[in-house]
Tab-separated table of C-alpha atoms in Angstrom:
chain	number	residue	atom	x	y	z
A	24	MET	CA	-0.011	0.017	0.007
A	25	SER	CA	1.569	3.274	-1.109
A	26	MET	CA	1.175	6.418	0.960
A	27	LEU	CA	1.923	10.087	0.606
A	28	ILE	CA	2.787	12.214	3.597
A	29	THR	CA	3.050	15.978	3.220
A	30	GLY	CA	4.253	18.919	5.236
A	31	PHE	CA	4.512	22.571	4.375
A	32	GLU	CA	7.380	24.929	3.682
A	33	PRO	CA	8.025	27.805	6.095
A	34	PHE	CA	5.700	30.820	6.003
A	35	GLY	CA	5.401	34.188	7.563
A	36	ALA	CA	7.936	34.494	10.482
A	37	LEU	CA	8.348	30.689	10.682
A	38	LYS	CA	11.918	29.921	9.660
A	39	GLU	CA	11.544	26.137	9.673
A	40	ASN	CA	8.326	24.253	9.352
A	41	PRO	CA	8.384	21.117	11.525
A	42	SER	CA	5.652	19.554	9.441
A	43	SER	CA	7.940	19.194	6.413
A	44	HIS	CA	10.811	17.940	8.460
A	45	LEU	CA	8.560	15.333	10.061
A	46	ALA	CA	7.086	14.204	6.739
A	47	HIS	CA	10.561	13.535	5.269
A	48	LYS	CA	11.819	11.845	8.474
A	49	ILE	CA	8.858	9.437	8.453
A	50	ALA	CA	9.341	8.702	4.721
A	51	ASN	CA	12.874	7.596	5.533
A	52	ILE	CA	11.529	4.820	7.689
A	53	ASP	CA	11.557	1.490	5.862
A	54	TRP	CA	8.158	1.318	4.147
A	55	ASN	CA	6.506	2.537	0.941
A	56	VAL	CA	5.913	6.170	1.862
A	57	ASP	CA	6.631	9.208	-0.223
A	58	ALA	CA	7.181	12.606	1.310
A	59	LEU	CA	6.353	15.932	-0.263
A	60	THR	CA	6.959	19.418	0.941
A	61	LEU	CA	4.008	21.559	-0.112
A	62	PRO	CA	4.294	25.242	-0.959
A	63	THR	CA	2.404	27.432	1.513
A	64	SER	CA	0.369	28.625	-1.380
A	65	TYR	CA	-3.339	28.079	-1.910
A	66	ARG	CA	-3.014	27.315	-5.591
A	67	ARG	CA	0.367	25.579	-5.698
A	68	SER	CA	-0.291	23.293	-2.702
A	69	VAL	CA	-3.360	21.843	-4.405
A	70	GLU	CA	-1.535	21.513	-7.736
A	71	ALA	CA	1.284	19.649	-5.968
A	72	ILE	CA	-1.086	17.194	-4.243
A	73	ASN	CA	-3.048	16.646	-7.432
A	74	TYR	CA	0.133	15.952	-9.439
A	75	ALA	CA	1.524	13.628	-6.731
A	76	LEU	CA	-1.713	11.605	-6.433
A	77	THR	CA	-2.448	11.347	-10.122
A	78	SER	CA	1.198	10.493	-11.073
A	79	SER	CA	1.602	7.637	-8.600
A	80	PRO	CA	-1.448	5.931	-7.218
A	81	MET	CA	-1.680	6.178	-3.436
A	82	SER	CA	-4.079	4.582	-1.082
A	83	ALA	CA	-3.455	6.972	1.797
A	84	LEU	CA	-2.551	10.637	2.406
A	85	ILE	CA	-1.313	11.979	5.712
A	86	MET	CA	-1.156	15.792	5.636
A	87	LEU	CA	0.850	17.504	8.305
A	88	GLY	CA	0.768	21.208	9.144
A	89	TYR	CA	2.031	23.687	11.720
A	90	ALA	CA	-0.291	25.417	14.207
A	91	VAL	CA	0.641	27.583	17.115
A	92	GLY	CA	-0.349	26.294	20.516
A	93	VAL	CA	-0.830	22.640	19.720
A	94	GLU	CA	0.519	20.425	22.376
A	95	GLY	CA	1.255	16.996	20.842
A	96	VAL	CA	-1.016	16.605	17.801
A	97	ARG	CA	-4.386	17.947	16.689
A	98	LEU	CA	-6.345	15.589	14.506
A	99	GLU	CA	-8.569	17.472	11.988
A	100	ARG	CA	-11.947	15.851	11.568
A	101	TYR	CA	-13.173	18.229	8.791
A	102	GLY	CA	-11.955	20.227	5.901
A	103	ARG	CA	-14.206	23.270	5.665
A	104	ASN	CA	-15.313	24.905	2.396
A	105	GLU	CA	-14.134	28.327	3.522
A	106	SER	CA	-10.925	30.294	3.757
A	107	THR	CA	-10.951	32.987	6.437
A	108	SER	CA	-7.367	33.980	7.110
A	109	GLN	CA	-6.285	37.578	6.887
A	110	HIS	CA	-2.687	36.457	6.231
A	111	PRO	CA	-1.276	36.120	2.716
A	112	ASP	CA	0.102	32.818	1.513
A	113	ASN	CA	3.702	32.677	0.250
A	114	ASP	CA	2.501	33.923	-3.138
A	115	GLY	CA	1.076	37.100	-1.468
A	116	ARG	CA	-2.529	35.883	-1.947
A	117	VAL	CA	-5.230	36.451	0.702
A	118	LEU	CA	-8.169	34.186	0.096
A	119	GLN	CA	-11.466	34.620	1.879
A	120	GLY	CA	-14.745	32.914	1.136
A	121	PRO	CA	-15.844	29.590	-0.291
A	122	ILE	CA	-13.097	27.260	-1.616
A	123	ASP	CA	-15.476	25.495	-4.034
A	124	SER	CA	-18.781	27.236	-4.888
A	125	HIS	CA	-20.372	23.877	-5.779
A	126	GLY	CA	-18.839	21.901	-2.857
A	127	PRO	CA	-20.409	20.852	0.423
A	128	PRO	CA	-19.796	23.056	3.490
A	129	VAL	CA	-17.563	20.386	5.125
A	130	LEU	CA	-15.902	17.174	4.196
A	131	GLU	CA	-15.067	14.661	6.839
A	132	SER	CA	-11.728	12.832	7.020
A	133	THR	CA	-11.811	9.413	5.361
A	134	VAL	CA	-9.883	8.068	8.321
A	135	ASP	CA	-11.560	7.291	11.632
A	136	ILE	CA	-10.340	10.210	13.777
A	137	ASN	CA	-11.601	8.652	17.083
A	138	LYS	CA	-9.649	5.411	16.411
A	139	CYS	CA	-6.514	7.389	15.609
A	140	ALA	CA	-6.869	9.363	18.803
A	141	ASN	CA	-7.180	6.139	20.793
A	142	LEU	CA	-4.186	4.623	19.061
A	143	ILE	CA	-1.828	7.491	19.633
A	144	GLY	CA	-3.101	8.884	22.941
A	145	LYS	CA	-0.379	7.110	24.903
A	146	LYS	CA	2.342	8.515	22.639
A	147	CYS	CA	1.630	12.174	23.010
A	148	PRO	CA	-1.232	14.541	23.852
A	149	VAL	CA	-3.933	14.434	21.239
A	150	VAL	CA	-6.882	16.735	20.544
A	151	ILE	CA	-9.668	16.169	18.006
A	152	SER	CA	-10.514	19.320	16.183
A	153	GLU	CA	-13.495	20.151	14.036
A	154	ASN	CA	-11.860	23.120	12.403
A	155	ALA	CA	-8.585	22.921	10.451
A	156	GLY	CA	-8.361	26.713	10.394
A	157	GLY	CA	-8.837	29.231	7.633
A	158	TYR	CA	-5.467	29.201	5.961
A	159	VAL	CA	-3.642	27.008	3.458
A	160	CYS	CA	-3.822	23.858	5.600
A	161	ASN	CA	-7.627	23.759	5.532
A	162	TYR	CA	-7.705	24.784	1.870
A	163	ALA	CA	-5.372	21.909	0.815
A	164	TYR	CA	-7.185	19.429	3.068
A	165	TYR	CA	-10.652	20.305	1.734
A	166	CYS	CA	-9.411	20.106	-1.847
A	167	ALA	CA	-7.694	16.730	-1.249
A	168	LEU	CA	-10.876	15.325	0.357
A	169	ARG	CA	-13.005	16.707	-2.482
A	170	SER	CA	-10.744	15.510	-5.288
A	171	PHE	CA	-9.674	12.101	-3.923
A	172	PRO	CA	-12.567	10.671	-1.899
A	173	GLU	CA	-11.313	7.096	-2.436
A	174	ILE	CA	-8.067	7.781	-0.578
A	175	LYS	CA	-7.722	7.500	3.167
A	176	CYS	CA	-6.915	11.082	4.106
A	177	ILE	CA	-6.155	12.724	7.447
A	178	PHE	CA	-4.777	16.075	8.458
A	179	VAL	CA	-2.564	16.370	11.575
A	180	HIS	CA	-1.555	19.703	13.035
A	181	LEU	CA	1.535	19.977	15.248
A	182	SER	CA	3.568	22.801	16.711
A	183	SER	CA	6.602	21.068	18.134
A	184	SER	CA	9.851	22.472	16.849
A	185	VAL	CA	12.315	19.968	15.464
A	186	ASP	CA	14.638	20.317	18.426
A	187	SER	CA	12.025	19.999	21.189
A	188	ASP	CA	11.664	17.049	23.461
A	189	ASN	CA	8.035	16.654	22.315
A	190	PHE	CA	9.037	16.287	18.663
A	191	ARG	CA	9.952	12.579	19.067
A	192	ALA	CA	6.599	11.841	20.736
A	193	VAL	CA	4.764	13.649	17.868
A	194	MET	CA	6.779	11.665	15.346
A	195	ASP	CA	5.987	8.376	17.119
A	196	ALA	CA	2.274	9.233	17.075
A	197	VAL	CA	2.277	9.987	13.335
A	198	VAL	CA	4.281	6.805	12.653
A	199	VAL	CA	1.542	4.826	14.442
A	200	ILE	CA	-1.135	6.344	12.105
A	201	ALA	CA	1.088	5.684	9.048
A	202	ALA	CA	1.792	2.106	10.137
A	203	GLU	CA	-1.927	1.353	10.646
A	204	LEU	CA	-2.852	2.822	7.256
A	205	GLN	CA	0.078	1.012	5.650
A	206	ALA	CA	-1.142	-2.286	7.124
A	207	GLY	CA	-4.634	-1.609	5.878
A	208	ARG	CA	-6.084	-1.905	9.336
A	209	ALA	CA	-9.540	-0.549	10.213
A	210	LEU	CA	-8.924	3.214	10.257
A	211	ALA	CA	-11.353	3.774	7.391
A	212	ASN	CA	-14.109	6.107	8.387
A	213	HIS	CA	-17.406	4.480	7.598
A	214	MET	CA	-19.661	7.383	6.799
């Protein structure tokens, strides 16, 4: 089972984005995982995901992103059909309003978030969120869920810096999710 794990490039005042570092570190573990650093750009992040998932068939997508104030990991249950951030992406674009004028208001992760939380709860603190934010993370997540409903897809926010003590626990938690998806175990969300 092939899997793609993504993180984002730095943005704003963030000099290093731990999500990208973590994605590549996990891909270096011995299994069939590809890592991709996404541009922190509304348009280009979606183009990169679309290209990666149509070029090489994948059965799972783990999207990682950075969010201030997250202790451990925050599992995102929904991608919302709305961008609300006042901050420009790395292309200088501020996007507000619906992402897809014909799309549903929310799309739910195709991975069982509750099972993931139970699996990783002993590795590090975990919170289940119903709002992935209003910036590029939510935008890319919603578009991935909309474009690839057949792929098991989950978004995980983290805030641990690469050199923090918590980073290893966060990595272990994401590795558990990846291993479960890799093994084809029952993480599918039965909607």
